Coordinates of C-alpha atoms and ligand atoms in Angstrom, one line a residue:
M1 CA 31.9 4.9 -63.4
C2 CA 35.0 6.8 -64.5
G3 CA 35.2 10.6 -64.8
I4 CA 36.2 12.4 -67.9
V5 CA 37.0 16.1 -68.4
G6 CA 38.1 17.8 -71.6
Y7 CA 39.0 21.5 -72.4
I8 CA 39.8 23.5 -75.5
G9 CA 40.2 27.3 -75.5
R10 CA 42.5 30.0 -74.4
Q11 CA 43.3 29.2 -70.8
E12 CA 45.9 26.7 -69.4
A13 CA 44.1 23.3 -69.8
A14 CA 45.8 21.3 -67.0
P15 CA 44.4 23.3 -64.0
I16 CA 40.8 23.3 -65.5
I17 CA 41.0 19.6 -66.1
L18 CA 42.3 18.9 -62.6
Q19 CA 39.6 21.0 -61.0
G20 CA 37.0 19.1 -63.0
L21 CA 38.4 15.7 -62.1
R22 CA 38.3 16.7 -58.4
Q23 CA 34.6 17.2 -58.8
L24 CA 34.3 13.8 -60.4
E25 CA 36.6 11.9 -58.1
Y26 CA 33.6 10.3 -56.4
R27 CA 32.8 8.6 -59.7
G28 CA 35.8 6.5 -59.8
Y29 CA 39.2 6.8 -58.1
D30 CA 41.8 4.1 -58.3
S31 CA 44.0 6.0 -60.8
A32 CA 44.0 9.3 -62.8
G33 CA 45.7 10.9 -65.7
L34 CA 45.6 13.7 -68.3
A35 CA 47.1 14.6 -71.7
V36 CA 47.7 18.2 -72.8
L37 CA 49.0 19.5 -76.2
D38 CA 52.1 21.5 -75.2
R39 CA 53.3 24.7 -76.9
T40 CA 55.4 22.6 -79.4
G41 CA 52.2 20.8 -80.4
A42 CA 53.3 17.5 -78.9
L43 CA 51.0 15.5 -76.6
Q44 CA 52.3 15.3 -73.0
V45 CA 50.8 12.6 -70.8
R46 CA 50.9 12.3 -67.0
R47 CA 49.3 9.2 -65.3
E48 CA 49.3 8.1 -61.6
A49 CA 47.8 5.3 -59.6
G50 CA 45.9 6.1 -56.5
K51 CA 44.0 9.2 -55.6
L52 CA 44.0 12.4 -57.7
V53 CA 46.4 14.1 -55.4
N54 CA 49.2 11.8 -56.8
L55 CA 48.5 13.2 -60.3
E56 CA 48.5 16.7 -58.9
Q57 CA 51.9 16.2 -57.4
A58 CA 53.3 14.7 -60.6
L59 CA 52.1 17.8 -62.5
T60 CA 53.7 20.1 -59.9
K61 CA 57.0 18.3 -60.5
A62 CA 56.6 18.3 -64.3
P63 CA 54.0 20.9 -65.4
I64 CA 52.5 20.9 -68.9
S65 CA 51.6 24.2 -70.5
G66 CA 48.9 24.1 -73.3
V67 CA 45.3 25.1 -74.0
V68 CA 43.9 21.7 -75.2
G69 CA 43.7 18.6 -73.0
V70 CA 41.7 15.7 -71.6
G71 CA 41.7 14.0 -68.2
H72 CA 40.3 10.9 -66.5
T73 CA 39.7 9.4 -63.1
R74 CA 39.4 5.6 -63.3
W75 CA 37.4 2.9 -61.5
A76 CA 38.9 -0.3 -62.8
T77 CA 36.8 -2.6 -64.9
H78 CA 39.6 -4.3 -66.9
G79 CA 43.1 -4.4 -65.5
P80 CA 44.1 -3.7 -61.9
P81 CA 44.5 -0.1 -60.7
S82 CA 48.0 1.0 -61.7
Q83 CA 49.8 3.7 -63.6
R84 CA 50.1 1.5 -66.8
N85 CA 46.3 1.0 -66.8
A86 CA 45.5 4.6 -66.1
H87 CA 44.0 6.7 -68.9
P88 CA 44.7 8.5 -71.2
H89 CA 46.0 5.6 -73.4
S90 CA 48.2 6.6 -76.4
S91 CA 48.8 5.4 -79.9
P92 CA 52.2 3.9 -80.8
D93 CA 53.4 7.1 -82.3
G94 CA 52.1 9.2 -79.4
D95 CA 50.1 11.4 -81.7
L96 CA 46.7 10.3 -80.4
V97 CA 45.2 9.7 -76.9
V98 CA 41.9 8.4 -75.7
V99 CA 40.0 8.3 -72.4
Q100 CA 37.0 6.1 -71.9
N101 CA 34.1 5.5 -69.5
G102 CA 32.4 2.1 -70.0
I103 CA 33.4 -1.4 -71.3
V104 CA 34.5 -2.8 -74.6
E105 CA 32.8 -6.1 -74.5
N106 CA 34.6 -7.5 -77.6
F107 CA 38.0 -6.1 -76.6
L108 CA 39.7 -9.5 -76.6
E109 CA 38.9 -10.2 -80.3
L110 CA 39.8 -6.6 -81.2
R111 CA 43.1 -6.9 -79.3
Q112 CA 44.0 -10.1 -81.2
E113 CA 43.1 -8.4 -84.5
L114 CA 45.2 -5.4 -83.7
E115 CA 48.2 -7.5 -82.5
S116 CA 48.1 -9.3 -85.8
L117 CA 48.4 -5.9 -87.4
G118 CA 51.5 -5.3 -85.4
Y119 CA 50.2 -3.2 -82.5
R120 CA 51.9 -3.8 -79.2
F121 CA 49.7 -3.3 -76.0
C122 CA 51.2 -1.6 -72.9
S123 CA 48.2 -2.1 -70.6
D124 CA 45.7 -4.7 -69.5
T125 CA 42.8 -2.4 -70.2
D126 CA 40.0 -2.7 -72.8
T127 CA 40.4 1.0 -73.5
E128 CA 43.7 0.6 -75.3
V129 CA 42.0 -1.3 -78.2
I130 CA 40.1 2.0 -78.9
V131 CA 43.1 4.2 -79.4
H132 CA 44.9 1.6 -81.6
L133 CA 41.7 1.0 -83.6
I134 CA 41.3 4.8 -84.3
H135 CA 45.0 5.0 -85.1
H136 CA 44.7 2.0 -87.5
Y137 CA 41.7 3.5 -89.4
Y138 CA 43.3 7.0 -89.4
H139 CA 46.3 5.7 -91.3
N140 CA 44.8 3.0 -93.4
S141 CA 41.3 3.8 -94.6
S142 CA 40.3 7.2 -93.5
A143 CA 43.1 9.1 -95.3
G144 CA 43.9 11.2 -92.3
D145 CA 40.3 12.1 -91.5
L146 CA 40.2 11.9 -87.7
E147 CA 36.4 12.1 -87.5
R148 CA 36.0 9.3 -90.0
A149 CA 38.6 7.1 -88.2
V150 CA 36.7 7.6 -84.9
Q151 CA 33.4 6.7 -86.6
R152 CA 34.9 3.6 -88.1
A153 CA 36.4 2.5 -84.8
M154 CA 33.2 3.1 -82.9
Q155 CA 31.2 0.9 -85.3
R156 CA 33.5 -2.0 -84.3
L157 CA 33.0 -1.6 -80.5
K158 CA 30.4 -3.7 -78.6
G159 CA 29.3 -2.5 -75.2
P160 CA 28.6 0.9 -73.6
S161 CA 31.3 3.5 -74.0
A162 CA 31.8 7.3 -73.6
I163 CA 35.1 8.4 -75.1
V164 CA 37.1 11.5 -75.8
A165 CA 39.9 11.5 -78.4
L166 CA 42.7 14.1 -78.9
S167 CA 45.3 14.1 -81.7
S168 CA 48.3 16.2 -82.1
R169 CA 47.7 16.1 -85.8
H170 CA 44.4 17.9 -85.2
P171 CA 45.2 20.3 -82.4
D172 CA 42.1 22.4 -82.9
R173 CA 39.5 19.8 -81.8
L174 CA 38.4 17.2 -79.3
I175 CA 36.1 14.4 -80.4
A176 CA 33.6 13.0 -77.9
V177 CA 31.4 9.9 -78.6
R178 CA 28.7 8.2 -76.6
L179 CA 27.8 4.5 -77.2
G180 CA 24.9 3.0 -75.3
N181 CA 24.5 3.8 -71.6
A182 CA 28.0 4.3 -70.4
G183 CA 27.3 7.4 -68.5
G184 CA 26.7 10.9 -69.9
V185 CA 28.8 13.1 -72.1
A186 CA 28.1 16.8 -71.5
V187 CA 29.4 19.5 -73.9
G188 CA 29.8 22.9 -72.2
F189 CA 29.7 26.1 -74.1
G190 CA 32.0 29.0 -73.0
E191 CA 33.3 32.3 -74.6
G192 CA 36.0 31.2 -76.9
E193 CA 36.4 28.0 -75.0
M194 CA 34.6 24.7 -74.7
F195 CA 34.3 21.9 -72.2
V196 CA 33.5 18.1 -72.3
A197 CA 32.7 16.1 -69.1
S198 CA 31.1 12.9 -68.0
D199 CA 29.0 14.8 -65.4
I200 CA 27.7 18.4 -64.9
P201 CA 29.6 19.3 -61.7
A202 CA 33.0 18.9 -63.4
I203 CA 32.4 22.0 -65.6
L204 CA 29.6 23.9 -63.9
H205 CA 32.1 26.5 -62.5
H206 CA 32.8 27.5 -66.1
T207 CA 29.5 27.3 -67.9
R208 CA 25.8 26.7 -67.4
Q209 CA 25.1 26.2 -71.1
M210 CA 25.4 22.5 -72.0
A211 CA 24.3 19.9 -74.5
F212 CA 24.2 16.2 -73.9
L213 CA 25.1 13.3 -76.3
D214 CA 22.7 10.5 -76.9
N215 CA 23.5 7.0 -77.8
R216 CA 25.6 6.6 -81.0
Q217 CA 26.3 10.3 -81.3
M218 CA 29.6 12.3 -81.5
A219 CA 30.6 15.9 -80.9
V220 CA 33.5 17.6 -82.8
V221 CA 34.5 20.3 -80.3
T222 CA 36.6 23.3 -81.2
A223 CA 37.3 26.5 -79.1
Q224 CA 34.5 28.2 -81.1
G225 CA 31.8 25.6 -80.5
A226 CA 30.6 22.0 -81.3
I227 CA 29.2 20.1 -84.3
F228 CA 27.0 17.1 -83.4
K229 CA 26.8 14.1 -85.7
D230 CA 25.7 10.5 -85.7
L231 CA 28.3 7.7 -86.3
Y232 CA 27.7 8.0 -90.1
G233 CA 28.7 11.6 -90.1
R234 CA 25.1 12.9 -90.5
P235 CA 24.4 16.2 -88.7
V236 CA 22.4 15.9 -85.5
Q237 CA 20.4 18.8 -83.9
K238 CA 21.2 19.2 -80.1
E239 CA 19.3 21.4 -77.7
C240 CA 21.6 23.6 -75.5
V241 CA 20.3 23.4 -71.9
R242 CA 20.8 26.0 -69.2
I243 CA 21.8 24.3 -65.9
D244 CA 20.5 26.2 -62.9
W245 CA 22.3 24.2 -60.3
N246 CA 24.3 26.4 -57.9
P247 CA 28.0 25.7 -58.6
T248 CA 28.8 25.8 -54.9
A249 CA 26.1 23.2 -54.4
A250 CA 28.8 20.8 -55.7
E251 CA 31.1 22.0 -52.9
K252 CA 31.3 20.7 -49.3
G253 CA 31.1 24.1 -47.6
E254 CA 31.6 23.8 -43.9
F255 CA 30.9 20.1 -43.8
R256 CA 33.5 17.4 -43.6
H257 CA 32.0 15.2 -46.3
F258 CA 29.6 15.7 -49.2
M259 CA 27.4 13.0 -47.6
Q260 CA 27.2 15.0 -44.4
K261 CA 26.4 18.2 -46.3
E262 CA 23.7 16.4 -48.4
I263 CA 22.1 14.9 -45.3
F264 CA 21.8 18.2 -43.5
E265 CA 20.6 20.2 -46.6
Q266 CA 17.5 18.1 -47.0
G267 CA 15.3 20.8 -45.6
R268 CA 16.4 23.0 -48.5
S269 CA 16.5 20.1 -51.1
L270 CA 12.9 19.1 -50.1
T271 CA 11.9 22.7 -50.6
D272 CA 13.3 22.6 -54.1
T273 CA 11.7 19.2 -54.8
L274 CA 8.2 20.7 -53.9
R275 CA 8.9 24.0 -55.7
G276 CA 6.3 24.7 -58.4
R277 CA 4.3 21.6 -57.8
L278 CA 1.7 22.4 -55.1
D279 CA -1.4 24.2 -56.4
F280 CA -3.0 25.5 -53.2
Q281 CA -6.0 27.0 -55.1
R282 CA -7.1 23.9 -56.9
H283 CA -5.6 21.6 -54.3
S284 CA -3.8 19.9 -57.1
I285 CA -0.3 18.7 -58.0
I286 CA 1.5 20.1 -61.0
L287 CA 3.6 17.6 -62.9
D288 CA 3.6 18.8 -66.5
S289 CA 6.9 17.1 -67.3
L290 CA 5.2 13.7 -66.7
N291 CA 3.2 14.2 -70.0
L292 CA 0.4 12.1 -68.6
D293 CA -3.2 13.5 -68.9
A294 CA -6.3 12.4 -67.2
A295 CA -7.4 10.0 -69.9
Q296 CA -4.1 8.3 -69.9
A297 CA -4.1 8.1 -66.1
Q298 CA -7.6 6.6 -66.1
R299 CA -6.5 3.9 -68.7
L300 CA -3.6 2.7 -66.5
S301 CA -4.1 -0.8 -65.2
R302 CA -0.8 -1.1 -63.3
I303 CA 2.5 0.6 -62.5
T304 CA 5.8 -1.3 -62.3
I305 CA 8.6 0.5 -60.6
V306 CA 12.1 -0.5 -61.6
A307 CA 15.2 0.7 -59.8
C308 CA 18.4 -0.3 -58.0
G309 CA 19.8 0.1 -54.5
T310 CA 18.5 3.1 -52.6
S311 CA 16.2 4.0 -55.5
Y312 CA 14.6 0.6 -55.2
Y313 CA 13.8 1.2 -51.6
A314 CA 12.2 4.5 -52.5
G315 CA 10.1 2.5 -55.0
L316 CA 8.8 0.2 -52.2
V317 CA 7.6 3.3 -50.3
G318 CA 6.0 4.6 -53.5
K319 CA 3.9 1.4 -53.7
Y320 CA 2.2 2.3 -50.5
Y321 CA 1.5 5.8 -51.6
I322 CA 0.2 5.0 -55.1
E323 CA -2.0 2.0 -54.1
R324 CA -3.5 4.0 -51.2
L325 CA -4.1 7.4 -52.9
A326 CA -4.5 6.4 -56.6
R327 CA -6.0 2.9 -56.1
L328 CA -3.6 1.6 -58.7
P329 CA -1.8 -1.8 -58.3
V330 CA 2.0 -1.3 -58.1
E331 CA 4.8 -3.8 -58.5
V332 CA 8.3 -2.9 -57.5
D333 CA 11.2 -4.8 -59.1
Y334 CA 15.0 -4.7 -59.1
A335 CA 15.9 -3.3 -62.6
S336 CA 18.6 -6.0 -62.9
E337 CA 15.9 -8.7 -62.4
F338 CA 13.1 -7.0 -64.5
R339 CA 15.3 -6.8 -67.6
Y340 CA 16.0 -10.5 -67.7
R341 CA 12.8 -12.1 -66.5
E342 CA 10.8 -11.6 -69.7
P343 CA 8.4 -9.3 -67.9
L344 CA 4.7 -9.1 -68.9
V345 CA 4.2 -5.4 -69.8
A346 CA 1.3 -3.9 -71.8
P347 CA 0.5 -0.5 -73.4
D348 CA -2.0 0.2 -70.6
Q349 CA 0.8 0.1 -68.0
M350 CA 3.4 2.5 -66.8
V351 CA 7.0 1.4 -66.1
L352 CA 8.5 4.0 -63.8
A353 CA 12.2 4.1 -63.2
I354 CA 13.7 5.8 -60.1
T355 CA 17.3 6.8 -60.7
Q356 CA 19.4 9.6 -59.1
S357 CA 22.1 9.5 -61.8
G358 CA 19.7 8.7 -64.7
E359 CA 22.6 6.6 -66.0
T360 CA 22.3 3.3 -64.1
V361 CA 22.8 0.7 -66.8
D362 CA 20.3 -1.9 -65.4
T363 CA 17.6 0.8 -65.0
L364 CA 18.1 2.1 -68.5
A365 CA 17.9 -1.4 -69.9
A366 CA 14.7 -2.1 -67.9
L367 CA 13.2 1.1 -69.5
E368 CA 14.3 -0.1 -72.9
E369 CA 12.6 -3.4 -72.3
A370 CA 9.4 -1.6 -71.2
R371 CA 9.5 0.7 -74.2
T372 CA 9.8 -2.2 -76.7
Q373 CA 6.6 -3.7 -75.1
G374 CA 4.7 -0.5 -75.6
A375 CA 4.4 0.6 -71.9
F376 CA 4.3 4.3 -70.9
T377 CA 7.8 4.9 -69.6
A378 CA 8.6 7.5 -67.0
A379 CA 11.5 8.3 -64.7
I380 CA 12.0 10.1 -61.4
V381 CA 15.5 11.4 -61.9
N382 CA 17.9 13.9 -60.4
A383 CA 20.8 14.4 -62.9
I384 CA 19.7 17.0 -65.5
G385 CA 20.3 15.9 -69.1
S386 CA 20.8 12.3 -68.1
Q387 CA 19.7 9.5 -70.3
A388 CA 16.7 8.4 -68.2
A389 CA 15.2 11.9 -68.4
R390 CA 15.6 11.8 -72.2
V391 CA 14.5 8.3 -73.3
T392 CA 11.2 8.2 -71.3
D393 CA 7.7 9.4 -72.3
G394 CA 7.7 11.6 -69.2
H395 CA 9.8 12.3 -66.1
I396 CA 9.6 13.9 -62.7
A397 CA 12.8 15.8 -61.7
M398 CA 14.0 15.2 -58.1
Q399 CA 15.2 18.8 -58.1
A400 CA 17.6 17.9 -55.2
G401 CA 20.7 19.5 -56.8
P402 CA 23.9 17.6 -57.4
E403 CA 24.4 14.6 -55.1
I404 CA 28.1 13.9 -54.9
G405 CA 28.4 11.5 -52.0
V406 CA 28.3 7.9 -53.3
A407 CA 25.8 7.0 -50.5
S408 CA 22.5 8.5 -51.6
T409 CA 20.7 10.6 -49.1
K410 CA 18.8 13.7 -50.3
A411 CA 18.0 12.0 -53.6
F412 CA 16.2 9.3 -51.6
T413 CA 14.0 11.7 -49.7
A414 CA 13.4 13.6 -52.9
S415 CA 12.4 10.4 -54.7
I416 CA 9.9 9.5 -52.0
T417 CA 8.5 13.0 -52.1
D418 CA 8.1 12.8 -55.9
L419 CA 6.4 9.5 -55.4
L420 CA 3.9 11.1 -53.0
L421 CA 3.3 13.9 -55.5
L422 CA 2.8 11.3 -58.3
A423 CA 0.3 9.4 -56.1
L424 CA -1.7 12.6 -55.4
Y425 CA -1.5 13.5 -59.1
L426 CA -2.8 10.1 -60.2
G427 CA -5.4 10.0 -57.5
E428 CA -6.9 13.3 -58.8
Q429 CA -6.5 12.4 -62.5
R430 CA -8.2 9.1 -61.9
G431 CA -11.0 10.7 -59.8
V432 CA -10.4 8.5 -56.8
L433 CA -8.9 11.1 -54.4
P434 CA -11.6 13.7 -53.2
E435 CA -10.6 17.3 -52.9
P436 CA -10.8 17.5 -49.0
Q437 CA -8.3 14.6 -48.8
R438 CA -6.0 16.3 -51.4
R439 CA -6.3 19.6 -49.6
H440 CA -5.2 18.0 -46.3
I441 CA -2.2 16.1 -47.7
I442 CA -1.0 19.1 -49.7
R443 CA -1.2 21.3 -46.7
M444 CA 0.8 18.7 -44.7
L445 CA 3.3 18.4 -47.6
S446 CA 4.0 22.1 -47.4
T447 CA 5.2 21.6 -43.8
L448 CA 7.6 18.9 -44.8
P449 CA 10.8 21.0 -45.5
G450 CA 10.3 22.8 -42.1
L451 CA 9.9 19.6 -40.2
A452 CA 13.0 18.2 -41.9
G453 CA 14.9 21.4 -41.1
E454 CA 14.0 21.2 -37.4
L455 CA 14.9 17.5 -37.2
L456 CA 18.3 18.2 -38.8
E457 CA 19.1 21.3 -36.9
E458 CA 18.5 19.5 -33.6
A459 CA 20.6 16.5 -34.8
L460 CA 23.5 18.8 -35.9
R461 CA 23.6 20.4 -32.4
S462 CA 23.2 17.1 -30.5
E463 CA 26.1 14.8 -29.5
R464 CA 23.6 11.8 -29.6
Y465 CA 24.8 10.3 -32.9
R466 CA 28.5 10.6 -32.1
E467 CA 27.9 9.0 -28.7
L468 CA 26.0 6.2 -30.4
A469 CA 28.8 5.7 -32.9
E470 CA 31.3 5.6 -30.0
R471 CA 29.2 2.9 -28.3
Y472 CA 28.4 0.7 -31.3
H473 CA 31.1 1.2 -33.9
T474 CA 32.8 -2.1 -32.9
Y475 CA 29.8 -4.2 -33.5
H476 CA 29.9 -6.4 -36.6
N477 CA 26.2 -7.0 -37.4
F478 CA 23.0 -5.0 -37.2
L479 CA 19.3 -5.8 -37.8
Y480 CA 16.9 -3.1 -39.0
L481 CA 13.2 -3.6 -38.5
G482 CA 10.2 -1.7 -39.8
R483 CA 6.6 -2.4 -40.6
N484 CA 4.3 -1.4 -43.4
I485 CA 5.5 1.9 -45.1
H486 CA 8.6 1.8 -42.8
Y487 CA 9.8 -1.6 -43.9
P488 CA 11.5 0.0 -46.9
I489 CA 13.0 2.6 -44.6
A490 CA 14.5 -0.3 -42.5
R491 CA 16.0 -1.7 -45.7
E492 CA 17.5 1.7 -46.7
G493 CA 18.9 2.3 -43.2
A494 CA 20.7 -1.0 -43.3
L495 CA 22.1 -0.2 -46.8
K496 CA 23.4 3.2 -45.5
L497 CA 25.2 1.5 -42.7
K498 CA 26.8 -1.3 -44.7
E499 CA 27.9 0.7 -47.7
I500 CA 29.8 3.4 -45.8
S501 CA 30.9 1.7 -42.5
Y502 CA 31.3 -1.8 -44.0
I503 CA 29.4 -3.3 -41.0
H504 CA 27.0 -6.0 -42.1
A505 CA 23.4 -4.9 -41.7
E506 CA 20.1 -6.3 -42.8
G507 CA 16.7 -4.7 -43.2
Y508 CA 13.7 -6.9 -42.5
P509 CA 9.9 -6.6 -42.2
A510 CA 9.4 -6.7 -38.4
G511 CA 6.7 -9.2 -38.7
E512 CA 9.2 -11.7 -40.1
M513 CA 11.3 -11.8 -36.9
K514 CA 9.8 -15.1 -35.7
H515 CA 10.4 -16.6 -39.1
G516 CA 14.1 -16.6 -38.7
P517 CA 16.0 -13.5 -37.8
I518 CA 15.1 -13.7 -34.1
A519 CA 17.7 -16.6 -33.9
L520 CA 20.4 -14.0 -34.4
I521 CA 19.4 -11.8 -31.5
D522 CA 21.9 -11.6 -28.6
A523 CA 23.9 -9.0 -26.8
N524 CA 26.2 -8.7 -29.9
M525 CA 23.4 -8.0 -32.4
P526 CA 21.9 -4.5 -32.0
T527 CA 18.5 -3.9 -33.6
V528 CA 17.4 -0.6 -35.0
V529 CA 13.6 -0.3 -35.1
I530 CA 11.4 2.4 -36.8
A531 CA 8.4 2.8 -34.5
P532 CA 6.4 6.0 -34.8
R533 CA 3.0 6.0 -33.2
D534 CA 1.1 4.7 -36.2
H535 CA -1.4 1.8 -36.8
V536 CA 1.3 -0.9 -36.2
Y537 CA 3.0 0.8 -33.2
D538 CA 1.8 -1.8 -30.7
K539 CA 3.2 -4.6 -32.9
M540 CA 6.6 -2.8 -32.9
L541 CA 6.5 -2.5 -29.1
S542 CA 6.1 -6.2 -28.7
Q543 CA 8.9 -6.7 -31.2
I544 CA 11.1 -4.5 -29.0
E545 CA 10.2 -6.6 -26.0
Q546 CA 11.2 -9.8 -27.8
V547 CA 14.6 -8.4 -28.7
K548 CA 15.2 -7.0 -25.2
A549 CA 14.2 -10.4 -23.7
R550 CA 17.2 -11.8 -25.6
S551 CA 19.6 -9.1 -24.4
G552 CA 19.6 -7.4 -27.8
P553 CA 20.4 -3.7 -27.7
V554 CA 17.6 -1.6 -29.4
L555 CA 17.9 1.8 -31.0
A556 CA 14.5 3.2 -32.0
V557 CA 13.5 5.8 -34.5
A558 CA 10.5 7.2 -32.6
H559 CA 8.5 10.3 -31.9
A560 CA 10.5 12.7 -29.8
D561 CA 7.8 12.9 -27.2
D562 CA 7.2 9.1 -26.9
N563 CA 8.2 8.3 -23.3
T564 CA 6.7 4.8 -23.5
I565 CA 9.3 3.7 -26.1
R566 CA 12.0 5.7 -24.4
A567 CA 11.6 3.6 -21.3
K568 CA 12.0 0.4 -23.2
V569 CA 15.0 0.9 -25.6
D570 CA 18.7 1.7 -25.3
A571 CA 18.5 4.9 -27.5
V572 CA 15.9 7.0 -29.2
L573 CA 16.6 8.6 -32.6
P574 CA 13.8 11.3 -32.5
I575 CA 11.5 12.4 -35.3
P576 CA 8.7 15.0 -35.1
V577 CA 5.1 14.0 -35.0
T578 CA 3.4 14.5 -38.4
D579 CA 1.0 13.0 -40.9
A580 CA 1.7 9.2 -41.4
L581 CA 2.3 9.8 -45.1
L582 CA 5.3 12.2 -44.4
T583 CA 6.8 10.1 -41.6
P584 CA 8.9 7.8 -43.8
I585 CA 10.6 10.8 -45.4
L586 CA 11.6 12.0 -41.9
A587 CA 12.3 8.6 -40.4
V588 CA 15.2 7.9 -42.7
M589 CA 17.2 11.0 -41.7
P590 CA 18.3 9.7 -38.2
L591 CA 19.4 6.5 -40.0
Q592 CA 21.5 8.5 -42.5
I593 CA 23.1 10.4 -39.7
F594 CA 23.7 7.3 -37.6
A595 CA 25.4 5.5 -40.5
Y596 CA 27.5 8.6 -41.3
E597 CA 28.8 9.0 -37.7
M598 CA 29.5 5.2 -37.5
A599 CA 31.5 5.4 -40.7
V600 CA 33.5 8.5 -39.5
R601 CA 34.2 6.8 -36.2
R602 CA 35.5 3.7 -38.0
G603 CA 37.7 5.9 -40.2
A604 CA 36.0 4.8 -43.4
D605 CA 36.2 6.8 -46.7
V606 CA 32.7 8.2 -46.4
D607 CA 32.3 10.0 -49.8
Q608 CA 34.2 7.3 -51.7
P609 CA 33.4 3.9 -50.0
R610 CA 35.6 1.1 -51.2
N611 CA 34.4 -0.8 -54.3
L612 CA 31.4 1.5 -54.9
A613 CA 30.8 4.2 -57.5
K614 CA 28.2 6.9 -57.7
S615 CA 26.8 5.8 -61.0
V616 CA 26.8 2.1 -61.9
T617 CA 27.1 2.4 -65.7
V618 CA 28.4 -1.1 -66.2
E619 CA 26.8 -4.4 -65.3
Ligands
AGP701 C1 22.9 4.2 -52.6 O1 23.4 4.8 -51.5 C2 23.9 3.5 -53.5 N1 24.8 4.5 -54.0 C3 23.3 2.8 -54.7 O2 22.5 1.7 -54.1 C4 22.4 3.6 -55.6 O3 21.2 3.9 -55.0 C5 22.1 2.7 -56.8 O4 23.3 2.4 -57.5 C6 21.1 3.4 -57.8 O5 21.6 4.5 -58.4 P1 20.7 5.5 -59.2 O6 19.6 6.0 -58.3 O7 21.6 6.6 -59.7 O8 20.1 4.7 -60.3

């Protein structure tokens, strides 16, 4: 979950690295540092605990001038957040520095081995074994060949790692390596300058041309370009990808937080998600990147969806879509459970990962498990060039643009929309979804971005959510209830509240109330219900009565024109009336806004919630 930025070229390195780290601060932020080769050819290092601004102040006091450097923002895995544990870590002679994202699982044995060779450690981190190991091989068995020394060292490491090494003895190059699923390594191509980063937004201001390292690959990056190899030094062909994201999309604009911007841009992001996928002539869905033809679709016996967190809740919605429209059984499993329960998977099944970052270690491991059992693997993924998009047989891009806020919002609605597209696609390919039904749903889908835009426009102008936050921000527990396709939306709404406002919240199937949760209801336990006028509406009304009878406050996500429910509850979070299939995508938006305003009212760090990171690349 750390952020890495490297630069080599003709401009001052420090400002470019700092700007890139600012874009990556959401990935990990309890300390930060950088190293630059100064004009005398010596490596200068600055490291500070706390937020990136502390490092910026240190550099203002003691600037470093040079055109080659590497920087890092840290989310602690080994060793508490502190200056001594901040990256870069240096070799004893100060000639070599390393930054890392990931974990060295065998660092204790390596540390003991290196200490027996005379190395003295200055930090509690696992990363420090990497720089000493490279230094050892460089001076003892690689005869001053830095690439060889890095390769030797990487072969000793166990666990996922992405690293960048810089040596004052080889000032014309950076060396980047990717081991396992430690988060991406992007190599950016400029004019007479090159970039390395753990995530696209860090360098998107400088270049749109990027290549991405795969597992056990390295890049030797000079100002003129990059050479890609495996860890035995054999050349590797890499495709250079043009990234079409809008660089300002990774900026907050007029919003206070990335999360707020990403909530309110869902009208546009849903437009992008649908772009190029609705065929209004054939009433079909276009999903070429899925690489699944009609024969394969007809052979499918089951789909297992694997994901974590918010993406898992999107998968629960997908189950309703795919079973209803494609008549295909769907199982949804936490990736962290799937990978360890010896799952029964077969070649006539699809294992579908949902992952915004494309780098979640449990989700990638679940895909690996599915691949070894011969299943058709697919991913619904947002981050371009991420591992999940590359290791699967097919994928569906969320096309939501960069999602910077740690709490996932627009990626969630994009995932659900992609799942609806997939269900329609499979229904047609399997011959179980007649054209008239497809035509109706596709026509409704084309109205989705407009409906989202209207809902969000009204919410942005309204004081409703700030007033609700004022009234409820001191409560300590919330219950979220939904039925059928809105049960996963209740789970997601609860997660949004808890992960950014630190209020305990639990999402539950409304029908389960009598089986336990109703014991919790009193005036101190507000209940949020999702109750559009669908086939279970009457059941939700009686649920509301039961909560109100026990003095429980009730907030209802409901149709804006529903006066029945308005008379029964303490507040309505309005959504427009539309096709039942689209309603879950809209119903989550008021819950996102409510959670956001509660977190702001409580003074929480909305974009960087404590203990969380945007991409969980370590177990
Ligand atoms: C959601 O708000 C959280 N940030 C978290 O649950 C997230 O959804 C989960 O870690 C999965 O991430 P992914 O979609 O990138 O795999």
